């Protein structure tokens, strides 16, 4: 029964992922999820989802691990997480450099997706990209200090002027 329910929603998930990827400068992206039946029942059922992916028109779908670049993987993960959050409202989500491998306009668009997610829950994003950081309402600077034999990590809330300075440094 669970396998049937999963298979019935695959097409909707694929279309939703495609729409999210289009928002992040992947207009030709295709995603297909195939359910492989496992020989034995596990605690999550008999299904093993296989994600197939393609970003270029006319190319064959292939397993994500074989075809996706770092930037493509980052965008796909953000797309998947944004769909999960809409269905399972979480109080907070932490993105630790989910924007790795992207820059420029793509990173700005990823920031827009994170901003939309912030309508559903609190978003904490660790980033090195000013295009992403600039979209936040609050900013913290995380830094390390070394003294004699030890290094300590610190966090500092940034006021408006400090925010502008740190964004400019990025």
PDB file of C-alpha atoms in Angstrom, residues 4 19 22 28 34-37 39 49 54 56 59-60 65 67 75 78 86 104-105 114 122 124 141 157 170:
ATOM      1  CA  UNK A   4       1.570   2.391  -4.375  1.00  0.00           C
ATOM      2  CA  UNK A  19       9.739  24.114 -11.457  1.00  0.00           C
ATOM      3  CA  UNK A  22      13.866  26.565 -13.328  1.00  0.00           C
ATOM      4  CA  UNK A  28      16.137  22.536 -19.232  1.00  0.00           C
ATOM      5  CA  UNK A  34      12.340   5.532 -10.298  1.00  0.00           C
ATOM      6  CA  UNK A  35      11.335   3.240  -7.481  1.00  0.00           C
ATOM      7  CA  UNK A  36      13.506   0.163  -7.261  1.00  0.00           C
ATOM      8  CA  UNK A  37      11.937  -2.635  -5.238  1.00  0.00           C
ATOM      9  CA  UNK A  39      14.335  -7.783  -2.063  1.00  0.00           C
ATOM     10  CA  UNK A  49      14.184   5.717  -4.891  1.00  0.00           C
ATOM     11  CA  UNK A  54      19.668  15.848 -16.733  1.00  0.00           C
ATOM     12  CA  UNK A  56      20.908  19.750 -20.896  1.00  0.00           C
ATOM     13  CA  UNK A  59      20.699  14.401 -23.088  1.00  0.00           C
ATOM     14  CA  UNK A  60      19.791  11.110 -21.446  1.00  0.00           C
ATOM     15  CA  UNK A  65      25.918  10.949  -8.681  1.00  0.00           C
ATOM     16  CA  UNK A  67      26.092  13.543 -13.882  1.00  0.00           C
ATOM     17  CA  UNK A  75      20.530  23.568  -6.523  1.00  0.00           C
ATOM     18  CA  UNK A  78      17.796  23.172  -2.236  1.00  0.00           C
ATOM     19  CA  UNK A  86       6.260  22.966   2.349  1.00  0.00           C
ATOM     20  CA  UNK A 104      26.551  35.358  -9.542  1.00  0.00           C
ATOM     21  CA  UNK A 105      22.967  35.272 -10.764  1.00  0.00           C
ATOM     22  CA  UNK A 114      15.660  30.459   0.599  1.00  0.00           C
ATOM     23  CA  UNK A 122      13.134  30.121  10.231  1.00  0.00           C
ATOM     24  CA  UNK A 124      19.663  29.828   9.074  1.00  0.00           C
ATOM     25  CA  UNK A 141      29.635  36.887  11.737  1.00  0.00           C
ATOM     26  CA  UNK A 157      25.464  39.847  15.742  1.00  0.00           C
ATOM     27  CA  UNK A 170      32.472  39.058   0.649  1.00  0.00           C
TER      28      UNK A 170
END
